[in-house]
Coordinates of N, CA, C and O in Angstrom, one line a residue:
K1 N 0.8 -1.3 0.0 CA 0.0 0.0 -0.1 C 0.9 1.2 -0.1 O 1.8 1.3 0.7
R2 N 0.5 2.3 -0.9 CA 1.3 3.5 -0.9 C 1.0 4.3 0.3 O -0.2 4.5 0.6
P3 N 2.0 5.0 0.9 CA 1.7 5.9 1.9 C 1.0 7.1 1.4 O 1.4 7.7 0.4
A4 N 0.0 7.6 2.1 CA -0.8 8.7 1.7 C -0.2 10.0 2.3 O 0.4 9.9 3.4
A5 N -0.3 11.1 1.6 CA 0.2 12.4 2.2 C -0.6 12.8 3.4 O -1.7 12.4 3.7
T6 N 0.3 13.5 4.1 CA -0.4 14.1 5.4 C -0.3 15.6 5.6 O -0.8 16.2 6.5
E7 N 0.4 16.2 4.6 CA 0.6 17.6 4.5 C -0.6 18.2 3.9 O -1.0 17.9 2.7
P8 N -1.3 19.2 4.6 CA -2.5 19.8 4.0 C -2.3 20.6 2.7 O -1.2 21.2 2.6
F9 N -3.3 20.6 1.9 CA -3.2 21.3 0.6 C -3.5 22.7 0.9 O -4.4 23.1 1.6
S10 N -2.7 23.7 0.3 CA -2.9 25.1 0.6 C -3.7 25.8 -0.6 O -3.7 25.5 -1.7
D11 N -4.7 26.6 0.0 CA -5.5 27.5 -1.0 C -4.5 28.3 -1.8 O -3.5 28.7 -1.3
G12 N -4.7 28.4 -3.0 CA -3.9 29.2 -4.0 C -2.9 28.4 -4.6 O -2.2 28.8 -5.6
S13 N -2.8 27.0 -4.3 CA -1.9 26.1 -5.0 C -2.6 25.6 -6.2 O -3.8 25.6 -6.3
G14 N -1.9 25.0 -7.1 CA -2.4 24.5 -8.3 C -2.2 23.0 -8.4 O -1.4 22.4 -7.5
V15 N -2.9 22.3 -9.2 CA -2.8 20.9 -9.4 C -2.6 20.5 -10.9 O -3.2 21.2 -11.8
D16 N -1.6 19.7 -11.2 CA -1.4 19.2 -12.5 C -1.7 17.7 -12.6 O -1.3 16.9 -11.7
V17 N -2.6 17.3 -13.6 CA -2.9 16.0 -13.9 C -2.3 15.5 -15.2 O -2.6 16.2 -16.2
F18 N -1.8 14.4 -15.2 CA -1.0 13.9 -16.4 C -1.7 12.6 -16.7 O -1.9 11.7 -15.9
V19 N -2.3 12.4 -17.9 CA -2.6 11.1 -18.4 C -1.6 10.6 -19.4 O -1.4 11.2 -20.5
D20 N -0.8 9.7 -19.0 CA 0.3 9.2 -19.8 C -0.1 8.2 -20.9 O 0.6 8.2 -22.0
G21 N -0.9 7.4 -20.6 CA -1.4 6.3 -21.6 C -2.4 5.5 -21.1 O -2.9 5.5 -20.1
I22 N -2.7 4.4 -21.9 CA -3.7 3.3 -21.7 C -3.0 2.0 -21.9 O -2.0 1.9 -22.8
R23 N -3.3 1.0 -21.1 CA -2.7 -0.4 -21.2 C -3.9 -1.3 -21.5 O -4.9 -1.2 -20.9
G24 N -3.8 -2.2 -22.5 CA -4.7 -3.3 -22.8 C -6.0 -2.9 -23.4 O -7.0 -3.4 -23.0
L25 N -6.0 -2.1 -24.5 CA -7.2 -1.6 -25.1 C -7.8 -2.9 -25.8 O -7.0 -3.8 -26.2
P26 N -9.1 -3.2 -25.9 CA -9.7 -4.2 -26.6 C -9.2 -4.3 -28.0 O -8.8 -3.3 -28.7
D27 N -9.3 -5.6 -28.6 CA -8.8 -5.7 -30.0 C -9.5 -4.9 -30.9 O -8.9 -4.6 -32.0
S28 N -10.8 -4.6 -30.7 CA -11.5 -3.8 -31.7 C -11.2 -2.3 -31.7 O -11.6 -1.5 -32.6
A29 N -10.3 -1.8 -30.8 CA -10.1 -0.4 -30.6 C -9.1 0.1 -31.6 O -8.0 -0.6 -31.8
G30 N -9.4 1.2 -32.3 CA -8.4 1.8 -33.1 C -7.8 3.0 -32.5 O -7.5 3.0 -31.2
A31 N -7.6 4.1 -33.2 CA -7.1 5.4 -32.6 C -8.0 5.7 -31.4 O -9.2 5.5 -31.4
S32 N -7.4 6.3 -30.3 CA -8.2 6.6 -29.1 C -8.0 8.0 -28.6 O -7.0 8.7 -29.1
R33 N -8.8 8.5 -27.9 CA -8.8 9.9 -27.3 C -9.2 9.8 -25.8 O -9.9 9.0 -25.5
V34 N -8.7 10.7 -25.0 CA -8.9 10.7 -23.6 C -9.4 12.1 -23.3 O -8.9 13.2 -23.9
T35 N -10.4 12.3 -22.4 CA -11.0 13.5 -21.9 C -10.9 13.5 -20.4 O -11.3 12.6 -19.7
V36 N -10.4 14.6 -19.9 CA -10.3 14.8 -18.5 C -11.2 15.9 -17.9 O -11.2 17.0 -18.6
R37 N -12.2 15.7 -17.1 CA -13.1 16.6 -16.5 C -12.9 16.6 -15.0 O -12.7 15.6 -14.3
L38 N -13.0 17.9 -14.4 CA -13.1 17.9 -12.9 C -14.3 18.4 -12.4 O -14.8 19.4 -12.9
Y39 N -14.9 17.5 -11.5 CA -16.3 17.9 -10.9 C -16.2 18.1 -9.4 O -15.3 17.6 -8.8
A40 N -17.0 19.0 -9.0 CA -17.1 19.3 -7.5 C -18.6 19.6 -7.2 O -19.2 20.6 -7.9
Q41 N -19.2 18.9 -6.3 CA -20.6 19.2 -6.0 C -21.4 19.1 -7.2 O -22.4 20.0 -7.3
G42 N -21.2 18.2 -8.1 CA -22.0 18.0 -9.3 C -21.8 19.0 -10.4 O -22.5 19.0 -11.4
E43 N -20.9 19.9 -10.2 CA -20.6 21.0 -11.2 C -19.2 20.8 -12.0 O -18.3 20.4 -11.2
K44 N -19.2 21.0 -13.2 CA -18.0 20.9 -13.9 C -17.2 22.1 -13.5 O -17.6 23.1 -13.6
V45 N -16.0 21.9 -13.1 CA -15.1 23.0 -12.7 C -14.5 23.9 -13.7 O -14.3 25.0 -13.6
Q46 N -14.0 23.3 -14.8 CA -13.5 24.0 -15.7 C -13.7 23.3 -17.1 O -14.2 22.2 -17.2
D47 N -13.3 23.8 -18.3 CA -13.4 23.2 -19.5 C -12.7 21.8 -19.6 O -11.6 21.7 -19.0
D48 N -13.2 20.9 -20.4 CA -12.6 19.6 -20.6 C -11.2 19.8 -21.2 O -10.9 20.7 -22.0
V49 N -10.3 18.9 -20.9 CA -9.0 18.8 -21.6 C -9.0 17.6 -22.4 O -9.3 16.4 -21.8
V50 N -8.9 17.6 -23.6 CA -9.0 16.5 -24.6 C -7.7 16.2 -25.4 O -7.1 17.3 -25.9
K51 N -7.3 15.0 -25.6 CA -6.1 14.7 -26.4 C -6.3 13.4 -27.1 O -6.7 12.4 -26.6
L52 N -5.8 13.4 -28.4 CA -5.8 12.2 -29.2 C -4.5 11.5 -28.9 O -3.5 12.1 -28.5
C53 N -4.5 10.1 -29.1 CA -3.3 9.4 -28.9 C -2.1 9.8 -29.8 O -2.5 10.4 -30.8
D54 N -1.0 9.7 -29.4 CA 0.3 9.9 -30.2 C 0.1 9.0 -31.5 O -0.2 7.9 -31.4
A55 N 0.3 9.6 -32.7 CA 0.3 8.9 -34.0 C 1.3 7.8 -34.0 O 1.0 6.8 -34.7
D56 N 2.4 8.0 -33.4 CA 3.4 6.8 -33.5 C 3.3 5.8 -32.3 O 4.2 4.9 -32.2
G57 N 2.3 5.9 -31.6 CA 2.1 4.9 -30.5 C 1.6 3.6 -30.9 O 1.2 3.4 -32.1
K58 N 1.6 2.7 -30.0 CA 1.0 1.4 -30.3 C -0.5 1.4 -30.1 O -1.0 2.0 -29.2
R59 N -1.2 0.6 -30.9 CA -2.6 0.5 -30.9 C -3.3 0.1 -29.6 O -4.2 0.7 -29.2
F60 N -2.6 -0.8 -29.0 CA -3.3 -1.3 -27.7 C -2.7 -0.7 -26.4 O -3.3 -1.0 -25.3
T61 N -1.6 -0.1 -26.6 CA -1.0 0.7 -25.4 C -0.7 2.2 -25.9 O 0.5 2.5 -26.0
P62 N -1.7 2.9 -26.2 CA -1.4 4.3 -26.7 C -0.9 5.3 -25.7 O -1.2 5.1 -24.5
R63 N -0.1 6.1 -26.1 CA 0.4 7.2 -25.2 C -0.4 8.5 -25.6 O -0.8 8.8 -26.7
F64 N -0.5 9.3 -24.5 CA -1.2 10.6 -24.6 C -0.5 11.8 -24.3 O -0.5 12.8 -24.9
D65 N 0.3 11.7 -23.3 CA 1.0 12.9 -22.7 C 0.2 14.1 -22.6 O 0.5 15.2 -22.9
L66 N -1.0 13.9 -22.0 CA -2.0 14.9 -21.7 C -1.7 15.6 -20.4 O -1.3 15.0 -19.5
V67 N -1.8 16.9 -20.4 CA -1.5 17.6 -19.1 C -2.8 18.5 -18.9 O -3.1 19.2 -19.7
A68 N -3.4 18.3 -17.7 CA -4.5 19.1 -17.4 C -4.1 19.9 -16.2 O -3.8 19.4 -15.2
E69 N -4.0 21.3 -16.3 CA -3.6 22.2 -15.3 C -4.8 22.8 -14.7 O -5.7 23.3 -15.3
F70 N -5.0 22.6 -13.3 CA -6.0 23.2 -12.6 C -5.5 24.3 -11.7 O -4.6 24.0 -10.8
R71 N -5.9 25.5 -12.0 CA -5.4 26.7 -11.1 C -6.6 27.4 -10.6 O -7.4 27.9 -11.4
R72 N -6.7 27.4 -9.3 CA -7.9 28.0 -8.6 C -7.5 28.7 -7.3 O -6.5 28.3 -6.7
A73 N -8.2 29.8 -7.0 CA -7.9 30.3 -5.6 C -8.1 29.4 -4.5 O -7.4 29.4 -3.5
A74 N -9.1 28.6 -4.6 CA -9.6 27.6 -3.7 C -10.1 26.4 -4.3 O -11.0 26.6 -5.2
F75 N -9.8 25.2 -4.0 CA -10.5 24.0 -4.5 C -11.5 23.4 -3.5 O -11.4 23.6 -2.3
D76 N -12.5 22.8 -4.0 CA -13.5 22.2 -3.2 C -12.8 20.8 -2.9 O -12.5 20.0 -3.7
P77 N -12.8 20.4 -1.6 CA -12.1 19.1 -1.2 C -12.9 17.9 -1.7 O -12.2 16.8 -1.7
T78 N -14.0 18.1 -2.2 CA -14.8 16.8 -2.8 C -14.4 16.7 -4.2 O -15.0 15.9 -4.9
S79 N -13.6 17.3 -4.9 CA -13.3 17.4 -6.3 C -12.9 16.0 -6.7 O -12.1 15.3 -6.1
T80 N -13.6 15.5 -7.9 CA -13.3 14.3 -8.5 C -13.0 14.4 -9.9 O -13.6 15.1 -10.8
L81 N -11.9 13.7 -10.3 CA -11.5 13.7 -11.8 C -12.4 12.5 -12.4 O -12.5 11.5 -11.9
L82 N -13.0 12.9 -13.6 CA -13.6 11.9 -14.4 C -12.9 11.9 -15.7 O -12.6 12.9 -16.3
I83 N -12.4 10.6 -16.1 CA -11.6 10.5 -17.3 C -12.4 9.5 -18.2 O -12.8 8.5 -17.8
R84 N -12.6 10.1 -19.4 CA -13.4 9.3 -20.4 C -12.4 8.8 -21.5 O -11.6 9.6 -22.0
I85 N -12.6 7.6 -21.9 CA -11.9 7.1 -23.0 C -12.7 6.8 -24.2 O -13.7 6.1 -24.1
D86 N -12.4 7.3 -25.4 CA -13.1 7.0 -26.6 C -12.1 6.4 -27.7 O -10.8 6.7 -27.5
A87 N -12.6 5.5 -28.5 CA -11.8 4.9 -29.6 C -12.6 4.6 -30.8 O -13.9 4.4 -30.7
L88 N -12.0 4.6 -31.9 CA -12.6 4.0 -33.1 C -12.9 2.5 -33.0 O -11.9 1.9 -32.6
D89 N -14.0 2.2 -33.3 CA -14.4 0.7 -33.3 C -14.0 0.2 -34.7 O -14.7 0.5 -35.7
E90 N -13.0 -0.7 -34.8 CA -12.5 -1.2 -36.1 C -13.3 -2.4 -36.5 O -13.1 -2.8 -37.6
D91 N -14.1 -3.0 -35.7 CA -14.9 -4.2 -36.0 C -16.3 -4.0 -36.6 O -17.0 -4.8 -36.9
L92 N -16.7 -2.7 -36.8 CA -18.1 -2.5 -37.2 C -18.1 -2.7 -38.7 O -17.3 -2.3 -39.5
P93 N -19.2 -3.5 -39.1 CA -19.3 -3.8 -40.4 C -19.4 -2.6 -41.4 O -19.1 -2.6 -42.6
S94 N -20.1 -1.5 -40.9 CA -20.3 -0.3 -41.6 C -19.1 0.6 -41.7 O -19.2 1.7 -42.2
G95 N -18.0 0.2 -41.1 CA -16.8 1.1 -41.0 C -16.5 1.6 -39.7 O -17.2 1.3 -38.7
R96 N -15.4 2.3 -39.6 CA -15.0 2.9 -38.4 C -16.0 3.9 -37.8 O -16.5 4.6 -38.6
K97 N -16.2 3.7 -36.4 CA -17.0 4.7 -35.8 C -16.5 4.8 -34.4 O -16.2 3.9 -33.6
A98 N -16.5 6.1 -33.9 CA -16.0 6.5 -32.6 C -17.0 6.0 -31.6 O -18.2 6.1 -31.8
R99 N -16.6 5.4 -30.5 CA -17.5 5.0 -29.5 C -16.8 5.2 -28.1 O -15.6 5.2 -28.0
C100 N -17.6 5.4 -27.2 CA -17.0 5.6 -25.7 C -16.7 4.1 -25.2 O -17.5 3.3 -25.1
L101 N -15.4 3.9 -24.8 CA -15.0 2.6 -24.2 C -15.4 2.6 -22.7 O -15.6 1.6 -22.3
G102 N -15.2 3.8 -22.1 CA -15.5 3.7 -20.7 C -15.0 5.0 -19.9 O -14.5 5.9 -20.5
Y103 N -15.0 4.9 -18.6 CA -14.7 5.9 -17.8 C -13.9 5.4 -16.5 O -14.0 4.2 -16.2
T104 N -13.2 6.2 -15.8 CA -12.6 6.1 -14.6 C -12.8 7.3 -13.7 O -12.9 8.4 -14.3
L105 N -12.6 7.1 -12.5 CA -12.7 8.2 -11.5 C -11.5 8.2 -10.5 O -10.9 7.2 -10.3
L106 N -11.1 9.5 -10.0 CA -10.0 9.6 -9.0 C -10.4 10.7 -8.2 O -10.7 11.9 -8.7
N107 N -10.3 10.6 -6.8 CA -10.5 11.7 -5.9 C -9.3 12.6 -6.0 O -8.1 12.1 -6.0
L108 N -9.4 13.9 -6.2 CA -8.3 14.8 -6.1 C -7.7 15.0 -4.8 O -6.5 15.2 -4.7
F109 N -8.5 14.9 -3.8 CA -8.1 15.1 -2.4 C -8.4 13.9 -1.5 O -9.4 13.3 -1.9
H110 N -7.8 13.9 -0.4 CA -8.2 12.9 0.7 C -7.9 13.3 2.0 O -7.1 14.4 2.2
A111 N -8.4 12.6 3.0 CA -8.1 13.0 4.3 C -6.7 12.7 4.7 O -6.0 11.7 4.1
P112 N -6.0 13.3 5.6 CA -4.6 13.1 6.0 C -4.3 11.6 6.3 O -5.1 10.9 7.1
G113 N -3.4 10.9 5.6 CA -3.0 9.7 5.9 C -3.8 8.5 5.2 O -3.6 7.3 5.3
D114 N -4.9 8.8 4.4 CA -5.7 7.8 3.9 C -6.1 8.3 2.5 O -7.1 9.0 2.4
N115 N -5.5 7.8 1.4 CA -5.8 8.2 0.1 C -7.2 7.8 -0.4 O -7.6 8.2 -1.6
K116 N -7.8 6.9 0.3 CA -9.2 6.5 -0.1 C -10.4 7.3 0.6 O -11.5 7.1 0.2
A117 N -9.9 8.0 1.6 CA -10.9 8.8 2.4 C -11.2 10.2 1.8 O -10.6 11.1 2.1
Q118 N -12.1 10.1 0.7 CA -12.4 11.5 0.0 C -13.3 12.4 1.0 O -14.2 11.8 1.6
P119 N -12.8 13.5 1.1 CA -13.7 14.4 2.0 C -15.1 14.5 1.6 O -15.5 14.4 0.4
A120 N -16.0 14.5 2.5 CA -17.5 14.3 2.3 C -18.2 15.6 2.0 O -19.2 15.5 1.3
D121 N -17.7 16.8 2.3 CA -18.3 18.0 1.9 C -17.3 19.1 1.7 O -16.1 19.0 2.0
E122 N -17.7 20.2 1.2 CA -17.0 21.4 0.8 C -16.3 22.1 2.0 O -15.4 22.9 1.8
Q123 N -16.9 21.8 3.2 CA -16.4 22.6 4.3 C -15.2 21.7 5.0 O -14.7 22.1 6.1
S124 N -14.8 20.6 4.5 CA -13.8 19.8 5.1 C -12.4 20.7 5.2 O -12.2 21.4 4.2
Q125 N -11.8 20.3 6.2 CA -10.6 21.2 6.5 C -9.4 20.1 6.6 O -9.6 18.9 6.9
G126 N -8.3 20.7 6.3 CA -7.0 19.7 6.4 C -6.8 18.7 5.4 O -6.1 17.8 5.6
Y127 N -7.5 18.8 4.3 CA -7.4 17.7 3.2 C -6.1 17.8 2.5 O -5.4 18.9 2.5
C128 N -5.7 16.7 2.0 CA -4.4 16.5 1.2 C -4.6 16.2 -0.3 O -5.5 15.6 -0.6
L129 N -3.6 16.6 -1.1 CA -3.6 16.4 -2.5 C -3.3 14.9 -2.7 O -2.5 14.3 -2.0
N130 N -4.2 14.2 -3.5 CA -4.0 12.8 -3.7 C -2.9 12.6 -4.8 O -3.1 12.0 -5.9
Q131 N -1.7 12.9 -4.5 CA -0.6 13.0 -5.5 C 0.0 11.6 -5.7 O 0.0 10.7 -4.6
G132 N 0.5 11.4 -6.7 CA 1.3 10.1 -7.1 C 0.8 9.5 -8.4 O 0.1 10.2 -9.2
G133 N 1.3 8.4 -8.7 CA 1.0 7.8 -10.0 C -0.2 6.6 -9.8 O 0.0 6.0 -8.7
W134 N -1.0 6.5 -10.7 CA -2.2 5.7 -10.5 C -2.4 4.9 -11.8 O -2.4 5.3 -12.9
Q135 N -2.7 3.6 -11.7 CA -3.1 2.7 -12.8 C -4.6 2.4 -12.5 O -4.8 1.5 -11.6
L136 N -5.5 3.0 -13.1 CA -6.8 3.0 -12.9 C -7.6 2.1 -13.8 O -7.5 2.3 -15.1
P137 N -8.6 1.3 -13.4 CA -9.4 0.4 -14.3 C -10.3 1.3 -15.1 O -10.7 2.4 -14.7
I138 N -10.7 0.8 -16.3 CA -11.6 1.6 -17.0 C -13.0 0.7 -17.0 O -13.0 -0.4 -17.3
F139 N -14.0 1.5 -16.6 CA -15.3 0.8 -16.4 C -16.2 1.2 -17.7 O -16.0 2.3 -18.3
T140 N -17.0 0.3 -18.1 CA -17.9 0.4 -19.2 C -19.0 1.2 -19.2 O -19.4 1.7 -20.2
R141 N -19.5 1.7 -18.1 CA -20.6 2.5 -17.9 C -20.2 3.7 -17.1 O -19.6 3.6 -16.0
P142 N -20.9 4.9 -17.3 CA -20.6 6.0 -16.4 C -21.4 6.0 -15.1 O -22.4 5.2 -15.1
H143 N -21.1 6.8 -14.2 CA -21.9 6.9 -13.0 C -23.2 7.8 -13.3 O -23.1 8.7 -14.0
P144 N -24.3 7.3 -12.9 CA -25.6 7.9 -13.3 C -25.9 9.3 -12.6 O -26.8 10.0 -13.0
H145 N -25.2 9.6 -11.5 CA -25.5 10.7 -10.8 C -24.3 11.6 -10.5 O -23.5 11.5 -9.6
I146 N -24.1 12.6 -11.3 CA -22.9 13.5 -11.4 C -23.0 14.3 -10.1 O -22.0 14.6 -9.5
Q147 N -24.2 14.6 -9.5 CA -24.3 15.5 -8.3 C -23.6 14.8 -7.1 O -23.1 15.6 -6.3
T148 N -23.4 13.6 -7.0 CA -22.7 13.0 -5.9 C -21.6 12.2 -6.3 O -21.2 11.2 -5.7
L149 N -20.8 12.6 -7.3 CA -19.7 11.9 -8.0 C -18.5 11.7 -6.8 O -18.1 12.7 -6.3
R150 N -18.1 10.4 -6.7 CA -17.0 10.0 -5.7 C -16.1 9.1 -6.5 O -16.6 8.4 -7.3
W151 N -14.9 9.0 -6.0 CA -13.9 8.1 -6.6 C -14.3 6.6 -6.7 O -14.0 5.9 -7.7
D152 N -15.2 6.1 -5.8 CA -15.5 4.7 -5.9 C -16.9 4.4 -6.4 O -17.4 3.3 -6.4
D153 N -17.5 5.4 -7.0 CA -18.9 5.2 -7.5 C -19.0 4.2 -8.7 O -20.1 3.7 -9.0
L154 N -17.9 3.9 -9.4 CA -18.0 3.0 -10.5 C -17.7 1.6 -10.1 O -17.7 0.7 -11.0
N155 N -17.3 1.4 -8.9 CA -16.8 0.0 -8.5 C -17.7 -1.1 -8.7 O -17.3 -2.2 -8.9
N156 N -19.1 -0.9 -8.8 CA -19.9 -2.0 -9.0 C -20.3 -2.2 -10.5 O -21.2 -3.0 -10.9
N157 N -19.7 -1.3 -11.4 CA -20.0 -1.5 -12.8 C -18.9 -2.5 -13.4 O -17.9 -2.8 -12.8
K158 N -19.2 -2.9 -14.6 CA -18.3 -3.8 -15.3 C -17.0 -3.1 -15.8 O -17.1 -2.0 -16.2
K159 N -16.0 -3.7 -15.7 CA -14.6 -3.2 -16.2 C -14.2 -3.9 -17.4 O -14.6 -5.1 -17.7
W160 N -13.4 -3.2 -18.2 CA -12.7 -3.8 -19.3 C -11.6 -4.6 -18.7 O -10.8 -4.1 -18.0
L161 N -11.6 -5.9 -18.9 CA -10.6 -6.8 -18.3 C -9.2 -6.5 -18.9 O -9.0 -6.4 -20.1
G162 N -8.4 -6.2 -17.9 CA -7.0 -5.8 -18.3 C -6.7 -4.5 -18.9 O -5.6 -4.3 -19.4
C163 N -7.7 -3.6 -18.9 CA -7.6 -2.4 -19.5 C -7.4 -1.3 -18.4 O -8.3 -1.3 -17.5
S164 N -6.5 -0.4 -18.5 CA -6.3 0.6 -17.4 C -5.7 1.9 -18.1 O -5.2 1.9 -19.2
V165 N -5.9 2.9 -17.3 CA -5.3 4.2 -17.8 C -4.3 4.6 -16.8 O -4.5 4.5 -15.5
L166 N -3.2 5.2 -17.2 CA -2.1 5.7 -16.4 C -2.1 7.2 -16.1 O -2.1 8.0 -17.1
V167 N -2.3 7.6 -14.8 CA -2.6 8.9 -14.4 C -1.6 9.3 -13.3 O -1.3 8.5 -12.4
R168 N -1.0 10.5 -13.4 CA -0.3 11.1 -12.3 C -0.9 12.4 -11.9 O -1.3 13.0 -12.7
V169 N -0.9 12.6 -10.6 CA -1.4 13.8 -10.0 C -0.2 14.4 -9.2 O 0.3 13.8 -8.3
Q170 N 0.0 15.7 -9.5 CA 1.1 16.4 -8.8 C 0.7 17.8 -8.5 O -0.1 18.5 -9.1
P171 N 1.4 18.4 -7.4 CA 1.2 19.8 -7.2 C 1.8 20.6 -8.2 O 2.8 20.2 -8.8
A172 N 1.1 21.7 -8.6 CA 1.6 22.6 -9.6 C 3.0 23.2 -9.3 O 3.2 23.5 -8.0
P173 N 4.0 23.3 -10.2 CA 5.2 23.9 -9.8 C 5.0 25.4 -9.4 O 4.1 26.1 -9.9
T174 N 5.9 26.0 -8.6 CA 5.8 27.3 -8.2 C 7.2 28.0 -8.6 O 8.1 27.4 -8.8
S175 N 7.1 29.4 -8.6 CA 8.3 30.1 -8.8 C 9.4 29.8 -7.8 O 8.9 29.4 -6.7
S176 N 10.7 30.3 -7.9 CA 11.7 30.0 -7.0 C 11.4 30.6 -5.6 O 11.8 30.0 -4.6
D177 N 10.7 31.7 -5.5 CA 10.3 32.3 -4.3 C 9.1 31.8 -3.7 O 8.7 32.1 -2.6
G178 N 8.3 30.8 -4.4 CA 7.2 30.1 -3.9 C 5.9 30.9 -3.9 O 4.9 30.6 -3.5
L179 N 6.0 32.2 -4.6 CA 4.9 33.1 -4.4 C 3.9 33.0 -5.7 O 2.7 33.3 -5.6
E180 N 4.4 32.4 -6.8 CA 3.6 32.3 -8.0 C 3.5 30.8 -8.4 O 4.4 30.1 -8.5
V181 N 2.2 30.4 -8.8 CA 2.0 29.1 -9.3 C 2.1 29.2 -10.8 O 1.6 30.0 -11.5
L182 N 3.1 28.3 -11.3 CA 3.5 28.4 -12.7 C 2.5 27.6 -13.5 O 1.9 26.6 -13.0
S183 N 2.4 27.8 -14.8 CA 1.5 27.2 -15.8 C 2.2 27.1 -17.1 O 3.1 28.0 -17.5
R184 N 2.0 26.1 -17.9 CA 2.5 26.0 -19.3 C 2.2 27.2 -20.1 O 2.8 27.5 -21.1
A185 N 1.1 27.9 -19.8 CA 0.7 29.0 -20.5 C 1.5 30.2 -20.3 O 1.6 31.2 -21.1
T186 N 2.2 30.3 -19.2 CA 3.1 31.4 -18.8 C 4.6 31.1 -18.8 O 5.3 32.1 -18.5
V187 N 4.9 29.9 -19.0 CA 6.3 29.5 -18.9 C 6.8 29.1 -20.3 O 6.1 28.2 -20.9
P188 N 8.0 29.5 -20.7 CA 8.4 29.0 -22.1 C 8.6 27.6 -22.1 O 8.9 26.9 -21.2
K189 N 8.3 26.9 -23.2 CA 8.3 25.5 -23.4 C 9.6 24.8 -22.9 O 9.6 23.7 -22.4
Q190 N 10.8 25.5 -23.2 CA 12.0 24.8 -22.9 C 12.3 24.7 -21.4 O 13.2 24.0 -20.8
R191 N 11.4 25.5 -20.6 CA 11.6 25.3 -19.1 C 10.6 24.5 -18.5 O 10.5 24.3 -17.3
W192 N 9.8 23.7 -19.3 CA 8.7 22.9 -18.7 C 9.4 21.7 -18.2 O 10.3 21.1 -18.6
A193 N 8.8 21.2 -17.0 CA 9.3 19.9 -16.5 C 8.3 18.8 -17.1 O 7.2 19.0 -17.3
A194 N 8.9 17.6 -17.0 CA 8.1 16.4 -17.6 C 7.0 16.0 -16.6 O 7.1 16.1 -15.4

């Protein structure tokens, strides 16, 4: 079991979410696309971040190198990432057609010391960023109630066997004096960290 963070997340900090790739896509899957959404209290927090797989990647283990930057004065501690996977269906007799393969969820924050203890309401204090690398299963159906979206809401749904998405969550980088949260939109590309 991975040790969970115990240091509280600070207002004004940013969060970077990386979707590196997918492992074990079904045989019928062609080119794929990933969409990252952040929800809090049933509301979408900002615009979707969407990325097609790398053209030189492998069909069943595509790479995405997607970066979703979340910059807010304050985050809702109940925030949940919803990641949607779409792919061209290569087996359709009528030709290729895009379809949704499935979804996965990840809590952005947790109670100190327990990365599965997602805060229950927006008034929670002392919550920590759920940072680290995650290999998350892809479920075939979405959660029916966005208003109560939580990291474990898909656990009773059917999963794609052996299919997973690789996700990393990290605190956003800051300036050398620690006063400014940095973003790819404001920092030259040659200074970006992987």
